[in-house]
Structures are given as structure tokens and as C-alpha cells.
Amino acid sequence: MTLFLDVDALSKLVKAQGCETFMGGLLEYMQQDFSRWEEFDKSARTAAHSEVGVIELMPVADQQNYGFKFVNGHPSNPKHGLSTVMAFGALADVATGYPRLLCEMTISTGLRTAVTSVMAAKALTRPDSKVMGLIGCGAQSEFQSIAFHKLLGITELRIFDIDSAAMDKLANHLLAYPELKVVAANSAKECVQGADIVTTVTADKAYATILTPDMVEAGMHINGVGGDCPGKTELHIDVLRAGKIFVEHEPQTRVEGDIQQLPAEHKVNPLWEVIAGKAQGRDSAEQITIFDSVGFALEDLSVLRYTYDLATELNIGEQIEIVPRMANPKDLFGLMMSR
């Protein structure tokens, strides 16, 4: 039987742990997986692009586990009552191909994206970082805010969005964390002034310049989350030129990330090498570091593994027969007729 976790079950799983505890456990799984990066069979995701969005398939495997995620990105979806990002995924046993888990991954993607941001920030930010500017207060904003507050020690969060209702929504959710100071800014420039970390997480599928050179200060760490498909950027090209850039899977990021603006010979640095202790992250306190985050399948495998282990431990979810178990594996027709 295959474990099935729908939206309700996944929500129960996170609530049973507490959001920050769940994120902390996921961070451990993700760091383990990135530290053994070379063991995985990796490829850039397969994407079907349209004028209004993208639908993608994201696979990855090692010698034990195969995982994939089906995910979309349609910025106009909220007008139709749908999420910009929706996803589901599966985890299978490499030895047999048997699917062990079928899981919602819309909420899971929110969690894993925020945890990935923190994993990169732990490796790249100045250790005294306490203030973050967050541009974009959509569906990902709460996850980013809580992760940076609870897992990295951010104590002041400055927020900005062109949609004031989105800012209010985020601020109201963060009232549950009274030790986090939340400041609503009047502009993107005001939001990032004096910040140690800047996170951009906007949704428009456009060549945008959310962060410009005049907004960047020495020592900043820039967490660029929203630029994640061809034709979709957030950082001015001169911001990229000014910083030391880190990426997940370079062949994918060259096509989808903010570095799509740069020539192929412009050097970028593999994040996994820093996580694994094979390379240095920040070179100095004054250096600008940039994580050009597009989301990679290994992060989804980490959340699938963690979710499966936790759900099994806590007995959450439903067992379903998504593939047949047969007394005679050669008699598929007979199985069908016996039902």
C-alpha cells in the first residue's frame, strides 16, 4: 500500500510538530542531502511554458529513493481563486519502483522553499545578521518570515508589497510571534535600507528589477526567490555583478534564475559545496552575497523523505492502493476481472 497525504493530512502533520519544529527537522534532512550532492542522479526540470505560466516536472534519485514533483507557476491564478503555485509529488523505492508516498506539495513547497533560503543564509550571511527586508507578501512570505526568525535568529522584519492587503495579511499572521518586530515599509527602498538580509519573493512573470544597485549595501546577503523561470527576474544586472553568486543546479539556474541576464562565462558558485564544507561562502564581512534560488528537485526529495518518515512515525495519512499487489504478478487481467 502507498501512504497518501492530502492537504488536510499534511496540515495535521505540520501542526502536530509546530511549524518551526517541522522546518527545523526539514533543514536537517536538506543539509544531509546537499552534503552528499554527488550521489544523486540530477537533471534540470522539464518545463512546459505558456504565455501565462509554466507546468514543470522535477525528478531526482539516489540509490535508495526516487522522487518527483509536479508543479505549476501561474501568476494570474489568484484572479481565478487558485494558488499561483500548486503541486503534488511522489516518493518511490529505487530497488522495486514501488511508490511509497503520494503527497500534496503546495504547502510542502512553501515550507521547503523557506528552509532552502535559511540553509543558504546560514552558509552565506554575516553571523550577526538580525534585520531582514522582505519584498513581496504573497503566499511564500509567512514561511520565509517564520523560517528566518526561528531558524536564523532574525529579530526585525521589514515588509513591503504593492498590495497593502497582502502586507496586512502577513503582519496579522506574524502577530503569533510577538518577539519578531514587524515594520511595514512605504517602498521597496525603505524596506531594505540597513537590512542585513534582503529577500525578494515576487510573482510577476516579467523581467522585473525589484532590487536595484542603489538599494544594496556592503555586507548584505540577497535571497532572490521570485526569479525562477525564463523571462522572470527580480535583480538588476548590476546587483548580480556586484555580488558573489551561489546557485543550486547551475544548468537549471542559467535558464531560469536571475543569472539568465549574465553571460555564460560569468562565474557562479555551487551552494552544495559550501554546505558540504568543500568551499568557502562569504569571503569578508563587506562582501555582498547572492543566493539565486529557483528551487531544485533535491529539496523536494528532502521534504518527501522527511514527510514520509514523520507521517509514518505519527501515524498520519491514509493507505491507498495506487498500484496493484497481485498473488500472481503475471495475471494483471485476472486481477482486474476479479474486482
PDB file of N, CA and C in Angstrom, residues 41-48 54-61 66-73 85-91 105 109 112-113 116 228 248-249 252 256 293-302 304:
ATOM      1  N   ASP A  41      21.372  11.371  -8.969  1.00  0.00           N
ATOM      2  CA  ASP A  41      21.138  11.497 -10.407  1.00  0.00           C
ATOM      3  C   ASP A  41      20.284  12.746 -10.602  1.00  0.00           C
ATOM      4  N   LYS A  42      20.877  13.793 -11.181  1.00  0.00           N
ATOM      5  CA  LYS A  42      20.238  15.108 -11.213  1.00  0.00           C
ATOM      6  C   LYS A  42      20.018  15.569 -12.648  1.00  0.00           C
ATOM      7  N   SER A  43      18.991  16.359 -12.845  1.00  0.00           N
ATOM      8  CA  SER A  43      18.749  16.995 -14.135  1.00  0.00           C
ATOM      9  C   SER A  43      17.911  18.244 -13.899  1.00  0.00           C
ATOM     10  N   ALA A  44      17.999  19.187 -14.820  1.00  0.00           N
ATOM     11  CA  ALA A  44      17.112  20.344 -14.761  1.00  0.00           C
ATOM     12  C   ALA A  44      15.678  19.888 -14.992  1.00  0.00           C
ATOM     13  N   ARG A  45      14.730  20.596 -14.393  1.00  0.00           N
ATOM     14  CA  ARG A  45      13.342  20.181 -14.522  1.00  0.00           C
ATOM     15  C   ARG A  45      12.843  20.335 -15.958  1.00  0.00           C
ATOM     16  N   THR A  46      11.877  19.495 -16.304  1.00  0.00           N
ATOM     17  CA  THR A  46      11.220  19.591 -17.600  1.00  0.00           C
ATOM     18  C   THR A  46      10.065  20.576 -17.477  1.00  0.00           C
ATOM     19  N   ALA A  47      10.036  21.562 -18.364  1.00  0.00           N
ATOM     20  CA  ALA A  47       9.060  22.640 -18.222  1.00  0.00           C
ATOM     21  C   ALA A  47       8.269  22.835 -19.507  1.00  0.00           C
ATOM     22  N   ALA A  48       6.967  23.029 -19.356  1.00  0.00           N
ATOM     23  CA  ALA A  48       6.075  23.394 -20.457  1.00  0.00           C
ATOM     24  C   ALA A  48       5.612  24.825 -20.217  1.00  0.00           C
ATOM     25  N   VAL A  54       3.756  28.300 -16.304  1.00  0.00           N
ATOM     26  CA  VAL A  54       4.597  27.145 -16.597  1.00  0.00           C
ATOM     27  C   VAL A  54       4.112  25.946 -15.782  1.00  0.00           C
ATOM     28  N   ILE A  55       4.227  24.746 -16.352  1.00  0.00           N
ATOM     29  CA  ILE A  55       3.978  23.486 -15.651  1.00  0.00           C
ATOM     30  C   ILE A  55       5.255  22.669 -15.752  1.00  0.00           C
ATOM     31  N   GLU A  56       5.706  22.136 -14.623  1.00  0.00           N
ATOM     32  CA  GLU A  56       7.029  21.505 -14.566  1.00  0.00           C
ATOM     33  C   GLU A  56       6.981  20.143 -13.891  1.00  0.00           C
ATOM     34  N   LEU A  57       7.927  19.301 -14.285  1.00  0.00           N
ATOM     35  CA  LEU A  57       8.158  18.022 -13.629  1.00  0.00           C
ATOM     36  C   LEU A  57       9.591  18.018 -13.121  1.00  0.00           C
ATOM     37  N   MET A  58       9.763  17.701 -11.819  1.00  0.00           N
ATOM     38  CA  MET A  58      11.069  17.819 -11.172  1.00  0.00           C
ATOM     39  C   MET A  58      11.474  16.477 -10.555  1.00  0.00           C
ATOM     40  N   PRO A  59      12.311  15.679 -11.249  1.00  0.00           N
ATOM     41  CA  PRO A  59      12.739  14.384 -10.725  1.00  0.00           C
ATOM     42  C   PRO A  59      14.167  14.395 -10.180  1.00  0.00           C
ATOM     43  N   VAL A  60      14.444  13.485  -9.251  1.00  0.00           N
ATOM     44  CA  VAL A  60      15.802  13.282  -8.745  1.00  0.00           C
ATOM     45  C   VAL A  60      15.845  11.925  -8.051  1.00  0.00           C
ATOM     46  N   ALA A  61      17.024  11.299  -7.991  1.00  0.00           N
ATOM     47  CA  ALA A  61      17.126   9.979  -7.368  1.00  0.00           C
ATOM     48  C   ALA A  61      18.542   9.725  -6.868  1.00  0.00           C
ATOM     49  N   TYR A  66      13.648   7.530  -5.223  1.00  0.00           N
ATOM     50  CA  TYR A  66      13.327   8.335  -6.395  1.00  0.00           C
ATOM     51  C   TYR A  66      12.181   9.250  -5.999  1.00  0.00           C
ATOM     52  N   GLY A  67      12.309  10.518  -6.317  1.00  0.00           N
ATOM     53  CA  GLY A  67      11.235  11.461  -6.018  1.00  0.00           C
ATOM     54  C   GLY A  67      10.959  12.363  -7.196  1.00  0.00           C
ATOM     55  N   PHE A  68       9.707  12.786  -7.309  1.00  0.00           N
ATOM     56  CA  PHE A  68       9.390  13.801  -8.309  1.00  0.00           C
ATOM     57  C   PHE A  68       8.319  14.724  -7.756  1.00  0.00           C
ATOM     58  N   LYS A  69       8.261  15.925  -8.354  1.00  0.00           N
ATOM     59  CA  LYS A  69       7.198  16.874  -8.057  1.00  0.00           C
ATOM     60  C   LYS A  69       6.617  17.401  -9.359  1.00  0.00           C
ATOM     61  N   PHE A  70       5.298  17.446  -9.420  1.00  0.00           N
ATOM     62  CA  PHE A  70       4.558  18.123 -10.489  1.00  0.00           C
ATOM     63  C   PHE A  70       4.152  19.473  -9.923  1.00  0.00           C
ATOM     64  N   VAL A  71       4.533  20.557 -10.611  1.00  0.00           N
ATOM     65  CA  VAL A  71       4.285  21.882 -10.050  1.00  0.00           C
ATOM     66  C   VAL A  71       4.023  22.889 -11.163  1.00  0.00           C
ATOM     67  N   ASN A  72       3.203  23.866 -10.874  1.00  0.00           N
ATOM     68  CA  ASN A  72       2.930  24.936 -11.829  1.00  0.00           C
ATOM     69  C   ASN A  72       3.372  26.280 -11.253  1.00  0.00           C
ATOM     70  N   GLY A  73       3.395  27.273 -12.117  1.00  0.00           N
ATOM     71  CA  GLY A  73       3.581  28.656 -11.695  1.00  0.00           C
ATOM     72  C   GLY A  73       2.782  29.560 -12.611  1.00  0.00           C
ATOM     73  N   VAL A  85       1.135  28.875  -7.197  1.00  0.00           N
ATOM     74  CA  VAL A  85       1.875  27.612  -7.246  1.00  0.00           C
ATOM     75  C   VAL A  85       1.008  26.508  -6.651  1.00  0.00           C
ATOM     76  N   MET A  86       0.886  25.391  -7.379  1.00  0.00           N
ATOM     77  CA  MET A  86       0.178  24.202  -6.882  1.00  0.00           C
ATOM     78  C   MET A  86       1.029  22.990  -7.227  1.00  0.00           C
ATOM     79  N   ALA A  87       1.063  21.999  -6.347  1.00  0.00           N
ATOM     80  CA  ALA A  87       1.976  20.885  -6.596  1.00  0.00           C
ATOM     81  C   ALA A  87       1.541  19.619  -5.877  1.00  0.00           C
ATOM     82  N   PHE A  88       1.991  18.489  -6.417  1.00  0.00           N
ATOM     83  CA  PHE A  88       1.921  17.215  -5.709  1.00  0.00           C
ATOM     84  C   PHE A  88       3.180  16.431  -6.074  1.00  0.00           C
ATOM     85  N   GLY A  89       3.494  15.398  -5.294  1.00  0.00           N
ATOM     86  CA  GLY A  89       4.720  14.651  -5.551  1.00  0.00           C
ATOM     87  C   GLY A  89       4.623  13.225  -5.087  1.00  0.00           C
ATOM     88  N   ALA A  90       5.660  12.457  -5.391  1.00  0.00           N
ATOM     89  CA  ALA A  90       5.699  11.044  -5.032  1.00  0.00           C
ATOM     90  C   ALA A  90       7.120  10.643  -4.652  1.00  0.00           C
ATOM     91  N   LEU A  91       7.191   9.644  -3.785  1.00  0.00           N
ATOM     92  CA  LEU A  91       8.459   9.058  -3.350  1.00  0.00           C
ATOM     93  C   LEU A  91       8.390   7.564  -3.602  1.00  0.00           C
ATOM     94  N   MET A 105       1.944  18.843  -2.360  1.00  0.00           N
ATOM     95  CA  MET A 105       3.209  19.560  -2.231  1.00  0.00           C
ATOM     96  C   MET A 105       3.076  21.069  -2.447  1.00  0.00           C
ATOM     97  N   THR A 109       5.905  22.805  -0.634  1.00  0.00           N
ATOM     98  CA  THR A 109       6.818  23.660  -1.392  1.00  0.00           C
ATOM     99  C   THR A 109       7.055  24.977  -0.665  1.00  0.00           C
ATOM    100  N   ARG A 112       9.529  24.010   2.093  1.00  0.00           N
ATOM    101  CA  ARG A 112      10.881  23.662   1.645  1.00  0.00           C
ATOM    102  C   ARG A 112      11.589  24.845   1.016  1.00  0.00           C
ATOM    103  N   THR A 113      10.851  25.759   0.371  1.00  0.00           N
ATOM    104  CA  THR A 113      11.484  26.940  -0.215  1.00  0.00           C
ATOM    105  C   THR A 113      12.049  27.834   0.882  1.00  0.00           C
ATOM    106  N   THR A 116      15.097  26.098   2.382  1.00  0.00           N
ATOM    107  CA  THR A 116      16.239  26.234   1.478  1.00  0.00           C
ATOM    108  C   THR A 116      16.876  27.613   1.625  1.00  0.00           C
ATOM    109  N   ASP A 228      12.369  32.674 -11.152  1.00  0.00           N
ATOM    110  CA  ASP A 228      12.502  31.216 -11.200  1.00  0.00           C
ATOM    111  C   ASP A 228      12.032  30.588 -12.506  1.00  0.00           C
ATOM    112  N   GLU A 248      21.835  26.588  -6.954  1.00  0.00           N
ATOM    113  CA  GLU A 248      21.562  25.175  -6.687  1.00  0.00           C
ATOM    114  C   GLU A 248      22.170  24.342  -7.820  1.00  0.00           C
ATOM    115  N   HIS A 249      21.402  24.061  -8.863  1.00  0.00           N
ATOM    116  CA  HIS A 249      21.867  23.270 -10.011  1.00  0.00           C
ATOM    117  C   HIS A 249      22.120  24.237 -11.154  1.00  0.00           C
ATOM    118  N   GLN A 252      20.183  24.475 -14.540  1.00  0.00           N
ATOM    119  CA  GLN A 252      18.806  24.947 -14.416  1.00  0.00           C
ATOM    120  C   GLN A 252      18.763  26.444 -14.133  1.00  0.00           C
ATOM    121  N   GLU A 256      16.719  29.693 -15.759  1.00  0.00           N
ATOM    122  CA  GLU A 256      15.544  30.157 -15.020  1.00  0.00           C
ATOM    123  C   GLU A 256      15.816  31.276 -14.014  1.00  0.00           C
ATOM    124  N   SER A 293      17.962  31.677  -6.026  1.00  0.00           N
ATOM    125  CA  SER A 293      17.160  30.485  -5.728  1.00  0.00           C
ATOM    126  C   SER A 293      16.079  30.285  -6.783  1.00  0.00           C
ATOM    127  N   VAL A 294      16.067  29.111  -7.411  1.00  0.00           N
ATOM    128  CA  VAL A 294      14.997  28.778  -8.364  1.00  0.00           C
ATOM    129  C   VAL A 294      14.191  27.562  -7.919  1.00  0.00           C
ATOM    130  N   GLY A 295      14.679  26.840  -6.912  1.00  0.00           N
ATOM    131  CA  GLY A 295      14.027  25.616  -6.472  1.00  0.00           C
ATOM    132  C   GLY A 295      14.542  24.440  -7.271  1.00  0.00           C
ATOM    133  N   PHE A 296      15.058  23.429  -6.568  1.00  0.00           N
ATOM    134  CA  PHE A 296      15.619  22.259  -7.251  1.00  0.00           C
ATOM    135  C   PHE A 296      15.039  20.974  -6.665  1.00  0.00           C
ATOM    136  N   ALA A 297      14.983  19.934  -7.501  1.00  0.00           N
ATOM    137  CA  ALA A 297      14.307  18.686  -7.143  1.00  0.00           C
ATOM    138  C   ALA A 297      14.860  18.038  -5.880  1.00  0.00           C
ATOM    139  N   LEU A 298      16.144  18.238  -5.577  1.00  0.00           N
ATOM    140  CA  LEU A 298      16.706  17.613  -4.382  1.00  0.00           C
ATOM    141  C   LEU A 298      16.036  18.146  -3.117  1.00  0.00           C
ATOM    142  N   GLU A 299      15.651  19.407  -3.129  1.00  0.00           N
ATOM    143  CA  GLU A 299      14.944  19.975  -1.977  1.00  0.00           C
ATOM    144  C   GLU A 299      13.583  19.301  -1.800  1.00  0.00           C
ATOM    145  N   ASP A 300      12.932  18.964  -2.917  1.00  0.00           N
ATOM    146  CA  ASP A 300      11.654  18.262  -2.852  1.00  0.00           C
ATOM    147  C   ASP A 300      11.833  16.835  -2.350  1.00  0.00           C
ATOM    148  N   LEU A 301      12.922  16.186  -2.755  1.00  0.00           N
ATOM    149  CA  LEU A 301      13.193  14.841  -2.241  1.00  0.00           C
ATOM    150  C   LEU A 301      13.401  14.887  -0.730  1.00  0.00           C
ATOM    151  N   SER A 302      14.090  15.918  -0.256  1.00  0.00           N
ATOM    152  CA  SER A 302      14.294  16.060   1.194  1.00  0.00           C
ATOM    153  C   SER A 302      12.966  16.168   1.922  1.00  0.00           C
ATOM    154  N   LEU A 304      10.004  15.187   0.834  1.00  0.00           N
ATOM    155  CA  LEU A 304       9.269  13.924   0.694  1.00  0.00           C
ATOM    156  C   LEU A 304       9.787  12.882   1.678  1.00  0.00           C
TER     157      LEU A 304
END
